[in-house]
mmCIF file of C-alpha atoms in Angstrom:
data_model
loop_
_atom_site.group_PDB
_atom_site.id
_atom_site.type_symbol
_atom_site.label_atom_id
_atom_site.label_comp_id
_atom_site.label_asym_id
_atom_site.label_seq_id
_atom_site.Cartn_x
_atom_site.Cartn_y
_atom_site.Cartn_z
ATOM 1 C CA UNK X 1 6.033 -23.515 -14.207
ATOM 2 C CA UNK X 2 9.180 -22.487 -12.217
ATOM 3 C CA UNK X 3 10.578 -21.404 -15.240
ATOM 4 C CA UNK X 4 7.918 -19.192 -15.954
ATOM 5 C CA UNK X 5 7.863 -17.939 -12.594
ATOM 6 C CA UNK X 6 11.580 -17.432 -12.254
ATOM 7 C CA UNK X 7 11.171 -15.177 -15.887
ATOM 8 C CA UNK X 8 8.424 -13.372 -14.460
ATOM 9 C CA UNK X 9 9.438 -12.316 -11.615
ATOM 10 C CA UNK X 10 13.295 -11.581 -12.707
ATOM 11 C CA UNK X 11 13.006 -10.549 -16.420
ATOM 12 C CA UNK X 12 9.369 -8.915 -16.498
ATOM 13 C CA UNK X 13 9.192 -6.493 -13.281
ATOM 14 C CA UNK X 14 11.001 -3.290 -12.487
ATOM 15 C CA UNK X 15 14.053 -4.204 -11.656
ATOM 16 C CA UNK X 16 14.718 -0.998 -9.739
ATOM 17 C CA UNK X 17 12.373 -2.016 -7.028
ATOM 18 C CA UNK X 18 13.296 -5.894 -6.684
ATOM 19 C CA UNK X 19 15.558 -5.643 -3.238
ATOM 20 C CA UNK X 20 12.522 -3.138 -1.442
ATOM 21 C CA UNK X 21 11.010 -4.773 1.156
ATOM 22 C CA UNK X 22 8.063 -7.389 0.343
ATOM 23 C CA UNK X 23 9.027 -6.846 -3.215
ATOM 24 C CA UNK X 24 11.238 -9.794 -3.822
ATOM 25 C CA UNK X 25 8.149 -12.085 -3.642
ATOM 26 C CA UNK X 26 4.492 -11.926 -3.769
ATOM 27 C CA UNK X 27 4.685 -14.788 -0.761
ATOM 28 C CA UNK X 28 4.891 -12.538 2.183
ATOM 29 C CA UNK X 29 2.087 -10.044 1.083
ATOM 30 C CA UNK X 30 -0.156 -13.313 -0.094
ATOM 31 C CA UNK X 31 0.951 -14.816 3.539
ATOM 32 C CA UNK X 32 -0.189 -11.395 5.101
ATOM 33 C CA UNK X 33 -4.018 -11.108 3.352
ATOM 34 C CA UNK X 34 -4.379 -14.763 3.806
ATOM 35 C CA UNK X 35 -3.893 -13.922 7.980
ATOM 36 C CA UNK X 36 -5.440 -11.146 7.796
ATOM 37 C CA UNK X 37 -8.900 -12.801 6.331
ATOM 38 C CA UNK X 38 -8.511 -15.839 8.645
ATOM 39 C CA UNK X 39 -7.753 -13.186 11.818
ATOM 40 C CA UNK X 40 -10.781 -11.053 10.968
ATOM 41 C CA UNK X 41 -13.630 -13.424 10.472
ATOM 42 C CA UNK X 42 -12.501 -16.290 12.576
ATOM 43 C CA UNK X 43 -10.032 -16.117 15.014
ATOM 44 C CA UNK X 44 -10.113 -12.575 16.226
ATOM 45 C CA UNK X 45 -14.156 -12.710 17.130
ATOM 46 C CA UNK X 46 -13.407 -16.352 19.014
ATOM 47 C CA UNK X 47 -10.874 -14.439 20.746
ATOM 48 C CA UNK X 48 -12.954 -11.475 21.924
ATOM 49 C CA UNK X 49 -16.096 -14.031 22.497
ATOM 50 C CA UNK X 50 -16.032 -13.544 26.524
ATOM 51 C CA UNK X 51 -14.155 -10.518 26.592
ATOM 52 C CA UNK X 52 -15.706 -7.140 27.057
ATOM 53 C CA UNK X 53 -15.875 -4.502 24.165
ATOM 54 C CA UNK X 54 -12.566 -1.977 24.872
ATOM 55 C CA UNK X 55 -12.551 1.431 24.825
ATOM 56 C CA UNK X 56 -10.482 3.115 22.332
ATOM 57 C CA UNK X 57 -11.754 6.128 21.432
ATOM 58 C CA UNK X 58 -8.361 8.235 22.910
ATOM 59 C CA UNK X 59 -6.257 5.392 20.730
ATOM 60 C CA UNK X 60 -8.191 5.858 17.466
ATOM 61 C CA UNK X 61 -7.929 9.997 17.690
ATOM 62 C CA UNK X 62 -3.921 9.087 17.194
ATOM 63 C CA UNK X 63 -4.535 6.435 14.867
ATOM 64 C CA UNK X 64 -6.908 8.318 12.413
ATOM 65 C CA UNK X 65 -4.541 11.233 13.121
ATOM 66 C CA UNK X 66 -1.723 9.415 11.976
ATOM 67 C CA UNK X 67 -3.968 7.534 8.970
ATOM 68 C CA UNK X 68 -5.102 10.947 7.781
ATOM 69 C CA UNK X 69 -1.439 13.011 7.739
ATOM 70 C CA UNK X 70 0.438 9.554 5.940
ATOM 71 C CA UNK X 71 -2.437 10.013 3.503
ATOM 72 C CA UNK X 72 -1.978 12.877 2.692
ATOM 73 C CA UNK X 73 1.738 12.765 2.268
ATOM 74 C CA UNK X 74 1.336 10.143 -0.104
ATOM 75 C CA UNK X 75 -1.056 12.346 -1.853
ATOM 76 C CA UNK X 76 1.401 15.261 -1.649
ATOM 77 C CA UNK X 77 4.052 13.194 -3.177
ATOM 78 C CA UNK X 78 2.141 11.757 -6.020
ATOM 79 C CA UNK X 79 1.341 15.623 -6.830
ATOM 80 C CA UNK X 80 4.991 16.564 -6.782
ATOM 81 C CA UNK X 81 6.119 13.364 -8.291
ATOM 82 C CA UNK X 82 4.355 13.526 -11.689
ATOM 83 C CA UNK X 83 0.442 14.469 -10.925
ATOM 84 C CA UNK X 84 1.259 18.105 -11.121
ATOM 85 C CA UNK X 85 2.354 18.345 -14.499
ATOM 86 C CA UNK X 86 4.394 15.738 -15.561
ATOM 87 C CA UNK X 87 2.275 13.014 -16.656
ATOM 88 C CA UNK X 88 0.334 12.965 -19.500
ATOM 89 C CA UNK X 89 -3.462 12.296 -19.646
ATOM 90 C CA UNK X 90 -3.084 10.126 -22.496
ATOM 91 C CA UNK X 91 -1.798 6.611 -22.221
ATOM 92 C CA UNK X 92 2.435 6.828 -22.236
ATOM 93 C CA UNK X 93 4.639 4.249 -20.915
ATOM 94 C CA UNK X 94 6.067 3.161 -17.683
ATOM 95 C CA UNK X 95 9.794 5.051 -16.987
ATOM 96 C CA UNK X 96 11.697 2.528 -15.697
ATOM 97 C CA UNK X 97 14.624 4.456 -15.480
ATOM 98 C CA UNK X 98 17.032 5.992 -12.454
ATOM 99 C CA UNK X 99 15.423 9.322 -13.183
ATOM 100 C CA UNK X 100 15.029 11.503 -9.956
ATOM 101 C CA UNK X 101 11.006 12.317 -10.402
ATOM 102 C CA UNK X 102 10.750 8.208 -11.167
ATOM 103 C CA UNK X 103 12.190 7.035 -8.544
ATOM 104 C CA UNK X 104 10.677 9.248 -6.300
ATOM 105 C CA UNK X 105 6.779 8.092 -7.921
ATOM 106 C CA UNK X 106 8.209 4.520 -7.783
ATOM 107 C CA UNK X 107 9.092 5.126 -3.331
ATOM 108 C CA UNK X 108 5.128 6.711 -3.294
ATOM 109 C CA UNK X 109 4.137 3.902 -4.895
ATOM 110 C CA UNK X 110 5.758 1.680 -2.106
ATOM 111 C CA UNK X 111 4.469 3.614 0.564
ATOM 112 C CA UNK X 112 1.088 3.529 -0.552
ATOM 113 C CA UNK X 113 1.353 -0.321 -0.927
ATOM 114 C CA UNK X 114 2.759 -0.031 2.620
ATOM 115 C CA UNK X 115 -0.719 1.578 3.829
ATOM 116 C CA UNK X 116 -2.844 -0.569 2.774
ATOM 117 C CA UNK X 117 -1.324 -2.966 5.736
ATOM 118 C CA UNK X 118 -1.727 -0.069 7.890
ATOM 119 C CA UNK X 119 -5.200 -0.194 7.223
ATOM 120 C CA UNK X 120 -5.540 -3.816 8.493
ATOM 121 C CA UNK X 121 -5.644 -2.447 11.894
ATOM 122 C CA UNK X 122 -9.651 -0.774 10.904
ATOM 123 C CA UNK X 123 -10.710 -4.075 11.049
ATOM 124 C CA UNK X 124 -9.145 -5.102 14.235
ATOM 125 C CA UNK X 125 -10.028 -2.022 16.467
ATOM 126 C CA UNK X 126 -13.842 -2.841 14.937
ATOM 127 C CA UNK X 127 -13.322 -6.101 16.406
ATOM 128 C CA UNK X 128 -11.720 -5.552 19.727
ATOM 129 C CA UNK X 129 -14.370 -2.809 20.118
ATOM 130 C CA UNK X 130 -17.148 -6.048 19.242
ATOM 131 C CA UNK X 131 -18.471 -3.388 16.354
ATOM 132 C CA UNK X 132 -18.493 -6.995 14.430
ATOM 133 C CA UNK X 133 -21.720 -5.819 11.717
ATOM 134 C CA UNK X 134 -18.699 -3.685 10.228
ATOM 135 C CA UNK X 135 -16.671 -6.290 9.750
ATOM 136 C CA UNK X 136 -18.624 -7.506 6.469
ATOM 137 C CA UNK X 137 -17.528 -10.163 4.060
ATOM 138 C CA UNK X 138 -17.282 -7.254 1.524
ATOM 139 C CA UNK X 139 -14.538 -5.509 3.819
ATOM 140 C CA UNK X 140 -12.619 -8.001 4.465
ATOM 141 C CA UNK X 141 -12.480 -8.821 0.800
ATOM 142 C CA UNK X 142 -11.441 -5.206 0.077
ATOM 143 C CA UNK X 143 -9.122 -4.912 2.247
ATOM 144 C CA UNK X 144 -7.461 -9.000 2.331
ATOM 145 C CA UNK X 145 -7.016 -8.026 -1.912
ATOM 146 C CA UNK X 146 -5.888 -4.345 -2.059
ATOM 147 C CA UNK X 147 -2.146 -5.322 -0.447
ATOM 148 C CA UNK X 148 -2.064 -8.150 -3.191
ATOM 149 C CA UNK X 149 -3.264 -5.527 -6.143
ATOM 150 C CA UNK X 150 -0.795 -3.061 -5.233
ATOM 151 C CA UNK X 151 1.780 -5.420 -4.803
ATOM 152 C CA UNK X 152 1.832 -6.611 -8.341
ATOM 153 C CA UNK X 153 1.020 -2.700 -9.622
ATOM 154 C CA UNK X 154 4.819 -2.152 -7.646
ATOM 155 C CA UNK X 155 6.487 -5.180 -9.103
ATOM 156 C CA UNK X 156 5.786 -4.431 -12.696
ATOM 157 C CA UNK X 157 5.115 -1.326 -13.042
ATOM 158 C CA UNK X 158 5.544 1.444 -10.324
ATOM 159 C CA UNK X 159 4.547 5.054 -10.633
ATOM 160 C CA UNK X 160 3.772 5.158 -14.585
ATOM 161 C CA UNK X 161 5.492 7.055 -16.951
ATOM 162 C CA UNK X 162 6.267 10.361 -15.839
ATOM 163 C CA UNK X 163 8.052 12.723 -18.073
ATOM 164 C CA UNK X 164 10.222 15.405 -17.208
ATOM 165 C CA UNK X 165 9.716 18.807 -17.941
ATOM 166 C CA UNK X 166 12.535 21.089 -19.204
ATOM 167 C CA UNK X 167 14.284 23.022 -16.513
ATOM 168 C CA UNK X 168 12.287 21.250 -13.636
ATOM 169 C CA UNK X 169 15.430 20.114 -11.739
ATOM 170 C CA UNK X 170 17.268 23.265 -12.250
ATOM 171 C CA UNK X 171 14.502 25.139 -10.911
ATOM 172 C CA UNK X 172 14.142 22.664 -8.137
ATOM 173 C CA UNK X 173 18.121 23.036 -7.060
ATOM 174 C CA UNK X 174 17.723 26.592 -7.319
#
């Protein structure tokens, strides 16, 4: 089983993205949606029992600010990273090479797997507001598994394959 493991994880992911954070390992993200499922349906609500509901409303103006503009970075990044006319609609593989435009997919990539821990904090302002009939089983099953899913989408195979087109990064220098 080590073995396997050990082959897995050294000779079957992208090797280009094994020293990023939380990439050497599937333990700490595992560690982290394992917390976060125990926080959100049992400890955080035993916590807030005798505590008044808090008032965030100036707090989540900032936060959904700051949600909403990192979204949509990541979103202008995956356009100018291979959405915009360098992928191909039909299946084509992963480039796992140094190439500028797959790299720069493969860092999207990352910091989309970094929001979805960004996104814990939904859950807890729901809670520390005592909004508790949002906190569903179904939500935090969503959110406990997306860090996981993305995690192993990063370790083997970040970005897809996107393909260069001629004259792109002399155009872009220009």
């Amino acid at each position: 089983m080590y073995d396997w493991y050990r082959d897995l994880m050294d000779n079957k992911s992208d090797p280009r993205v094994a020293d990023w954070p939380m990439m050497s390992s599937p333990v700490p993200t595992l560690a982290l949606c394992i917390f976060y499922a125990y926080f959100s349906k049992s400890l955080a609500p035993k916590l807030m029992e005798k505590r008044k509901p808090m008032d965030l409303r100036n707090f989540l103006v900032v936060y959904n600010l700051f949600q909403t503009i990192f979204s949509t970075w990541i979103f202008y990044e995956y356009l100018q990273s291979g959405w915009w006319g360098h992928y191909s609609f039909r299946c084509q593989p992963v480039d796992y090479s140094n190439n500028p435009l797959a790299l720069r997919m493969a860092r999207t990539c990352w910091w989309y797997y970094i929001s979805k821990f960004t996104e814990f904090f939904d859950t807890l302002f729901f809670i520390l507001r005592k909004k508790y009939q949002h906190v569903s089983t179904l939500h935090v099953i969503h959110h406990g598994c997306m860090p996981f899913s993305v995690w192993m989408g990063m370790k083997f195979a970040p970005g897809s394959g996107a393909k260069p087109v001629p004259g792109y990064y002399r155009l872009v220098l220009v």
